[in-house]
Coordinates of C-alpha atoms in Angstrom, one line a residue:
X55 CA -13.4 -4.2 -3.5
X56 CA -15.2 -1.9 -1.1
X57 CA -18.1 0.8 -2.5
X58 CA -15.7 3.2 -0.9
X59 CA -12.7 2.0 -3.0
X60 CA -15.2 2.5 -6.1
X61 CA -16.2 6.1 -5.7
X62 CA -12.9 7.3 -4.6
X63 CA -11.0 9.6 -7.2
X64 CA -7.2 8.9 -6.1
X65 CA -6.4 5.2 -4.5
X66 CA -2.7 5.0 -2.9
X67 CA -1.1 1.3 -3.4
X68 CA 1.8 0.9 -0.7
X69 CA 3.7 -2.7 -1.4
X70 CA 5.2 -4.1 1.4
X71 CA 7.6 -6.7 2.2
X72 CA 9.4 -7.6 5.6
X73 CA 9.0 -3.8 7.0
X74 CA 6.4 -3.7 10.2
X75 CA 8.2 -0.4 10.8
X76 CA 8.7 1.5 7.5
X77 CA 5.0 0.4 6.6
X78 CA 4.1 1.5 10.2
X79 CA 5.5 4.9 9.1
X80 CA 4.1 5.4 6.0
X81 CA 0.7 4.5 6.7
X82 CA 0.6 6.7 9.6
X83 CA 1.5 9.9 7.3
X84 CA -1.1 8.9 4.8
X85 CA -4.2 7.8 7.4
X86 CA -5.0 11.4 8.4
X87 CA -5.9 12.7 5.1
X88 CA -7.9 10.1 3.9
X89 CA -11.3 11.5 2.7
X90 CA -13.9 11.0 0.3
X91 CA -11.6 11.2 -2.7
X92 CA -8.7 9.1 -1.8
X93 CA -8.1 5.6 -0.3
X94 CA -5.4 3.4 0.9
X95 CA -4.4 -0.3 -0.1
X96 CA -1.6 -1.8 1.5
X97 CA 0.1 -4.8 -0.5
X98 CA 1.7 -7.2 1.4
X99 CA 4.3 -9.6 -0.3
X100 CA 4.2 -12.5 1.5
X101 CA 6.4 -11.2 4.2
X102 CA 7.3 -14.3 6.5
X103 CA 6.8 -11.6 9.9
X104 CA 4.8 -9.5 11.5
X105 CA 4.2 -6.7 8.7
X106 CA 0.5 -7.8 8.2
X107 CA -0.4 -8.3 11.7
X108 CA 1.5 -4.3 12.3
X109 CA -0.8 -3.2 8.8
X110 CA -3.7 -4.8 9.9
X111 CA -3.5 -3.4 13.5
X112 CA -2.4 0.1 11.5
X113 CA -5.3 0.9 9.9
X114 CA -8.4 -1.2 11.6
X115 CA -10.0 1.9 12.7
X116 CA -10.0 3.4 9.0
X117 CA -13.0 2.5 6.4
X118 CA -10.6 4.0 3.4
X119 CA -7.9 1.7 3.9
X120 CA -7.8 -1.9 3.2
X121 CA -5.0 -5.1 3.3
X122 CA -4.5 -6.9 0.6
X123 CA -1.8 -9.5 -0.3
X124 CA 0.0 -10.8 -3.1
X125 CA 1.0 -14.3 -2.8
X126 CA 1.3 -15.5 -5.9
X127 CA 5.1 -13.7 -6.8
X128 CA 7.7 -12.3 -5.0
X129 CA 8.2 -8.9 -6.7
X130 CA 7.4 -5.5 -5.1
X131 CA 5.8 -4.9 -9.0
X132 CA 3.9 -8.0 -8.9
X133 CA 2.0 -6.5 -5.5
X134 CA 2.0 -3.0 -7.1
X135 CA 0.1 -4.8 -9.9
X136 CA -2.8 -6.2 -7.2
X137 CA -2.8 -2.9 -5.7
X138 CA -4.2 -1.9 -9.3
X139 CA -6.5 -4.7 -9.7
X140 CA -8.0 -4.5 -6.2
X141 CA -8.9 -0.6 -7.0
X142 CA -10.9 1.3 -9.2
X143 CA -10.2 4.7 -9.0
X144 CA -9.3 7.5 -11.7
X145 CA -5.8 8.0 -10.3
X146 CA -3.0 5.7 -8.9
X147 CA -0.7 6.8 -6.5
X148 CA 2.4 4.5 -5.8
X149 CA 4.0 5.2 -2.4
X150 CA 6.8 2.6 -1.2
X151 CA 6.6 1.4 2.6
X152 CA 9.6 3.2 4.2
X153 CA 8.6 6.7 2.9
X154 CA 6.4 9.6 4.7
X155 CA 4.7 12.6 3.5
X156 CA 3.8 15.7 4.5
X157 CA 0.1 16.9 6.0
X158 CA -1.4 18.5 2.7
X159 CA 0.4 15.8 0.5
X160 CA -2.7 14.2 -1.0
X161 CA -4.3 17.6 -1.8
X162 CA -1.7 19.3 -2.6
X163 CA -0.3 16.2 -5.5
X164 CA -3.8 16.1 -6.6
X165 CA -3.7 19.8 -7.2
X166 CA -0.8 19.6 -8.9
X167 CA -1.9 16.5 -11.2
X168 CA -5.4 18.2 -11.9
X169 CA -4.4 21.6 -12.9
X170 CA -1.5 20.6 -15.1
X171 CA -3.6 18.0 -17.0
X172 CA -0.7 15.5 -16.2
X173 CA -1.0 11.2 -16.9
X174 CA 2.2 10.9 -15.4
X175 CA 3.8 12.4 -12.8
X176 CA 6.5 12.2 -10.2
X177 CA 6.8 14.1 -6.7
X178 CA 10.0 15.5 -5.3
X179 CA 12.0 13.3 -2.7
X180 CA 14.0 14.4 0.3
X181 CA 16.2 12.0 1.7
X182 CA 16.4 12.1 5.5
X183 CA 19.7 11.7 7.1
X184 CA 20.1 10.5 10.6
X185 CA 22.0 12.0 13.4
X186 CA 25.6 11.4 13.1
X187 CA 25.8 9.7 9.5
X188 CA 27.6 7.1 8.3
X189 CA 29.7 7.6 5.0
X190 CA 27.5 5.2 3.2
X191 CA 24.7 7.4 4.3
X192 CA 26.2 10.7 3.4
X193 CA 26.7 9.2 0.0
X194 CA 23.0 8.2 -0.8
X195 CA 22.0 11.6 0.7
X196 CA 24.5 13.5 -1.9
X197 CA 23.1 10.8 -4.4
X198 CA 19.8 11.1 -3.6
X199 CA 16.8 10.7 -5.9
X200 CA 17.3 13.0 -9.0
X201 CA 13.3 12.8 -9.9
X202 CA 13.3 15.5 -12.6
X203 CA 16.5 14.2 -14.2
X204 CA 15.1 10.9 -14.7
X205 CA 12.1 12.3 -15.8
X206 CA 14.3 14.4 -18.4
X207 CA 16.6 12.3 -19.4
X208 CA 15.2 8.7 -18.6
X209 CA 11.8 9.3 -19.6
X210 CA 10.6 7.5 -16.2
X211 CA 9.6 8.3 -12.5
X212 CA 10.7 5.5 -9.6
X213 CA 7.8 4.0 -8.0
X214 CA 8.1 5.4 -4.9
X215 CA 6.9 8.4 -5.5
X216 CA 4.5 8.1 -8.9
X217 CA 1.2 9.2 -9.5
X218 CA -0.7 7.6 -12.5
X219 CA -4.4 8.0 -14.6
X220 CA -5.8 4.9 -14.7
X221 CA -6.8 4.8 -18.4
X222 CA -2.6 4.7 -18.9
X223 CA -2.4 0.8 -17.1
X224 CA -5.5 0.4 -19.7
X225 CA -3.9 0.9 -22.4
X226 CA 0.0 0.5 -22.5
X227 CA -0.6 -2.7 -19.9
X228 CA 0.6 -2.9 -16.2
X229 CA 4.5 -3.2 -14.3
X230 CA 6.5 -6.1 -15.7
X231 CA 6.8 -8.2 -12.5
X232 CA 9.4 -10.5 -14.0
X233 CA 11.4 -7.8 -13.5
X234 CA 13.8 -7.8 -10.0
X235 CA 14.5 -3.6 -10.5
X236 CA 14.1 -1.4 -13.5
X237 CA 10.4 -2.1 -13.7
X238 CA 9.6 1.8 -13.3
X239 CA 11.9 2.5 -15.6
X240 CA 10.5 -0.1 -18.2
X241 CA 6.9 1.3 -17.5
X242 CA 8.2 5.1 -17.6
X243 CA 9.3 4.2 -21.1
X244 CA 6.4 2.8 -22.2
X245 CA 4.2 5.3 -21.3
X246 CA 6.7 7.7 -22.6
X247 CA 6.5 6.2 -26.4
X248 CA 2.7 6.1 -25.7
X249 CA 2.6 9.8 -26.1
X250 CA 1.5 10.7 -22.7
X251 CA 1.9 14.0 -20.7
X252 CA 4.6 13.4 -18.2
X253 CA 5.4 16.0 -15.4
X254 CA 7.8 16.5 -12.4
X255 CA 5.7 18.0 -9.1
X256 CA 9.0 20.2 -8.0
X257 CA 6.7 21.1 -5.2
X258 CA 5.2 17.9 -4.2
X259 CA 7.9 16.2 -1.3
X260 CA 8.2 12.8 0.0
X261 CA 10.6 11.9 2.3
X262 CA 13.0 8.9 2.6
X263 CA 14.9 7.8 4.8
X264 CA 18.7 6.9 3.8
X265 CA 20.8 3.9 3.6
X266 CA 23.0 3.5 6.0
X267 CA 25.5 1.1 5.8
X268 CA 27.7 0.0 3.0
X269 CA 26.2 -3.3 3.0
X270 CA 22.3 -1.2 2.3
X271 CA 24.2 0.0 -0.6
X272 CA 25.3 -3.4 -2.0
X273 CA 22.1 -4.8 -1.8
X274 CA 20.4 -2.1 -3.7
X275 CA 23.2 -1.8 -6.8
X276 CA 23.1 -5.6 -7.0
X277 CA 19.5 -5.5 -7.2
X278 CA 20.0 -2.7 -9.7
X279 CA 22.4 -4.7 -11.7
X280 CA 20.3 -7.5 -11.9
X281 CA 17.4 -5.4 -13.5
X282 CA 19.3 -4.4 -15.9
X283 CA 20.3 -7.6 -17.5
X284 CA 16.5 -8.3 -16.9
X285 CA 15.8 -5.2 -18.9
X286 CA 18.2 -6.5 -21.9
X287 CA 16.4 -9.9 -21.5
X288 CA 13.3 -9.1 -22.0
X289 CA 13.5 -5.9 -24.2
X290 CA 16.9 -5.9 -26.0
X291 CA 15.4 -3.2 -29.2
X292 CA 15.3 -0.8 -26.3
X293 CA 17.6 -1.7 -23.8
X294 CA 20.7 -3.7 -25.6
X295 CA 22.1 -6.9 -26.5
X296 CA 22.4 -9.1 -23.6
X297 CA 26.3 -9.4 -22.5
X298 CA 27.1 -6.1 -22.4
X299 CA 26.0 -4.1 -20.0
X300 CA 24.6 -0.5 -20.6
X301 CA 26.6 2.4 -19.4
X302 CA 26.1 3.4 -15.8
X303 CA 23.8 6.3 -15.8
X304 CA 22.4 8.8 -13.0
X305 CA 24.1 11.7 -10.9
X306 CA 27.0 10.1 -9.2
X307 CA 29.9 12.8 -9.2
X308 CA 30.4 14.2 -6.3
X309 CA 29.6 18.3 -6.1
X310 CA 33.2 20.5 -6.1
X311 CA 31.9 22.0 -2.9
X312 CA 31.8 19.1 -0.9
X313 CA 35.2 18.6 1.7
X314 CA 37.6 16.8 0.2
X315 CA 37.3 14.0 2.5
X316 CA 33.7 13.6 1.4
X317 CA 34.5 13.5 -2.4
X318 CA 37.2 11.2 -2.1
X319 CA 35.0 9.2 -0.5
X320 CA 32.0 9.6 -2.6
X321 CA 34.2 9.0 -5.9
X322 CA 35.4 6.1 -4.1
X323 CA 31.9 4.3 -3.1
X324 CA 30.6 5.4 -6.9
X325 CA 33.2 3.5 -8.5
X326 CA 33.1 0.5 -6.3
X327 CA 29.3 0.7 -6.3
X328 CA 29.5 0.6 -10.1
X329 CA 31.7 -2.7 -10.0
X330 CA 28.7 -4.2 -7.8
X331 CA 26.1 -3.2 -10.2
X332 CA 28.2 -5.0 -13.0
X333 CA 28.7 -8.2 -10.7
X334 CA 24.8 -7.8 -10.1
X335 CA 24.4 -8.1 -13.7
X336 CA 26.8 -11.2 -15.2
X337 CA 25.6 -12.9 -12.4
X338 CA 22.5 -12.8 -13.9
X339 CA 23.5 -13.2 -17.3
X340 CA 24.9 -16.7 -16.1
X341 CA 21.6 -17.7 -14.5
X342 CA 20.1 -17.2 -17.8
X343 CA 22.6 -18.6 -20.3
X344 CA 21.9 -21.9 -17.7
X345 CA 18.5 -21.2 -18.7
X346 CA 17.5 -20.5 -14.7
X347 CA 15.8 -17.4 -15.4
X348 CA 14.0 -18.1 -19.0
X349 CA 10.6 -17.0 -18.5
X350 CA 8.4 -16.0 -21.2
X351 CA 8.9 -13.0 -23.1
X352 CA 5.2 -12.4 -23.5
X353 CA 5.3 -8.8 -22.3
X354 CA 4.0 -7.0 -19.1
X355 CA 0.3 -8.2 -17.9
X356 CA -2.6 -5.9 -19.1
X357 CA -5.4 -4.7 -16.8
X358 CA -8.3 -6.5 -17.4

C-alpha cells in the first residue's frame, strides 16, 4: 500500500473481470478527479485477456491509482474484498467496471456523504440506451436500477454504485464472497440490522450502460437466481428455507404509459425472465443437495 493510498480520505475499488473496454471507460471518468483526498484501485479477477495489460496501460501515468489482483477466487466480491484490504482510507467507494461518472462526481458524493453524516449510501444510476435499441434493451432501461427502492424496501444498495465508512467493514465484517449475486444485498442487510445511517444520493448519478440482447438478460437473472439459493444456503433465519424460492421482488411492471407494444413486451420478458431466475435457482439447489457447492457456513470474512 502506497503513502498516498494511506493519507487519502475516499479510496474507489473497481473489480474487474474480462472487460478491457468497460474498465477502459470507467477508469477514464474517474482519473481526472483524482486528488489528494481520493484514490483509485482497480481489482482484477483473474481475467484470462487483456484487461490488466488495458488497466495497467490506463492509469500508468497516475500516482493515485494502483492494480491490484485477486487470484485467489473467482467472485467480483472476493476482489471487492482486496480492494478493501489493499486500502486504508476513511471511505470506500464501490464502482463496477462498465459504469462512468460525471466531472464533479467524487466531490459532489463526498459532499453529499459528509454533510448528511451518512455510513451507507447509494448514488443514483442512469441507464444509457444505445441508438436504435433492442427490446431486451428497452426493457432493462424501463427496469433500470430502482436505488432508493431497494434502499426502502430491501434495506441494501448494489455494489455498483455504494459508498461506505470504513469503521462499518470493521465491525459487521466484509462481502460474503461465497456468494455468486445477492452479496450487496446480504451486506446491505447486515449493516442495516447493525443500526447504521443509510441514505439514497438522489442527486449523485452514475451511468450504465444497458443490456442488450436477450441472451445479457439470461445471464444476469440466472446469476440472480443462483444468489438466491446461495442466500437461503448460507442464511436461511433471514432469507428462507432452502427449496422454495423467495418471491420475485423489484419494479418489474411495465408503466400504463408505455405503447402497448412495449408493455406487452415488457410483461412478456418479466415473466419469462422470472422463469430463468427460478431455473437459476433449483439448479443450484441440486448442486448442493449433491453436496457440490457445501462450503462452510462460517460467515463473511472480517477485516483484519
Amino acid at each position: 500500500m502506497s503513502e498516498q493510498q494511506t493519507a487519502a480520505k475516499l479510496s474507489i475499488v473497481v473489480p474487474v473481470y474480462n472487460d478491457p473496454v468497460g474498465a477502459s471507460e470507467t477508469i477514464e471518468s474517474i482519473l481526472p478527479q483524482l486528488e489528494g483526498d481520493a484514490t483509485l484501485t482497480v481489482v482484477d479477477n483473474n481475467s484470462n485477456d487483456n484487461t490488466p495489460h488495458v488497466v495497467a496501460e490506463g492509469i500508468t501515468e497516475s500516482d493515485q491509482a494502483t492494480l491490484r489482483f485477486e487470484r485467489e477466487r473467482q467472485s467480483s466480491y472476493a476482489a471487492r474484498n482486496t480492494g478493501i484490504r489493499e486500502t486504508d482510507s476513511e471511505i470506500l467507494a464501490f464502482v463496477d467496471a462498465d459504469m462512468t461518472v460525471p466531472d464533479d462526481w467524487v466531490e459532489s458524493a463526498l459532499n453529499e456523504f459528509e454533510t448528511t453524516n451518512a455510513d451507507y449510501m447509494g448514488c443514483n444510476v442512469e441507464l444509457t440506451l444505445p441508438d436504435n435499441p433492442t427490446v431486451a434493451a428497452r426493457y432493462d432501461h424501463h427496469t433500470g436500477f430502482p436505488i432508493e427502492q431497494y434502499l426502502e424496501y430491501q434495506q441494501f444498495v448494489p455494489t455498483c454504485c455504494l459508498f461506505v465508512r470504513r469503521h462499518v467493514f470493521e465491525d459487521v465484517g466484509l462481502f460474503d464472497h461465497r456468494l455468486t449475486s445477492g452479496g450487496d444485498k446480504e451486506f446491505g442487510n447486515r449493516v442495516h440490522e447493525a443500526g447504521y445511517k443509510m441514505h439514497f444520493a438522489e442527486d449523485v448519478t452514475m451511468t450504465h450502460p444497458t443490456r442488450n440482447s436477450l441472451r445479457a438478460l439470461i445471464k444476469k437473472d440466472r446469476r440472480v437466481g443462483r444468489g438466491l439459493c446461495q442466500l437461503q444456503q448460507y442464511y436461511p433465519e433471514r432469507y428462507g428455507e432452502l427449496g422454495v424460492p423467495p418471491r420475485p421482488s423489484g419494479i418489474k411492471s411495465p408503466d400504463r404509459d408505455l405503447p402497448t407494444s412495449d408493455r406487452a413486451a415488457f410483461s412478456a420478458l418479466s415473466t419469462f425472465l422470472t422463469g430463468v431466475r427460478g431455473l437459476g435457482y433449483y439448479r443450484e439447489y441440486l448442486e448442493y443437495v449433491r453436496g457440490a457447492n457445501n462450503e462452510t457456513n462460517s460467515g463473511p470474512p472480517t477485516l483484519e
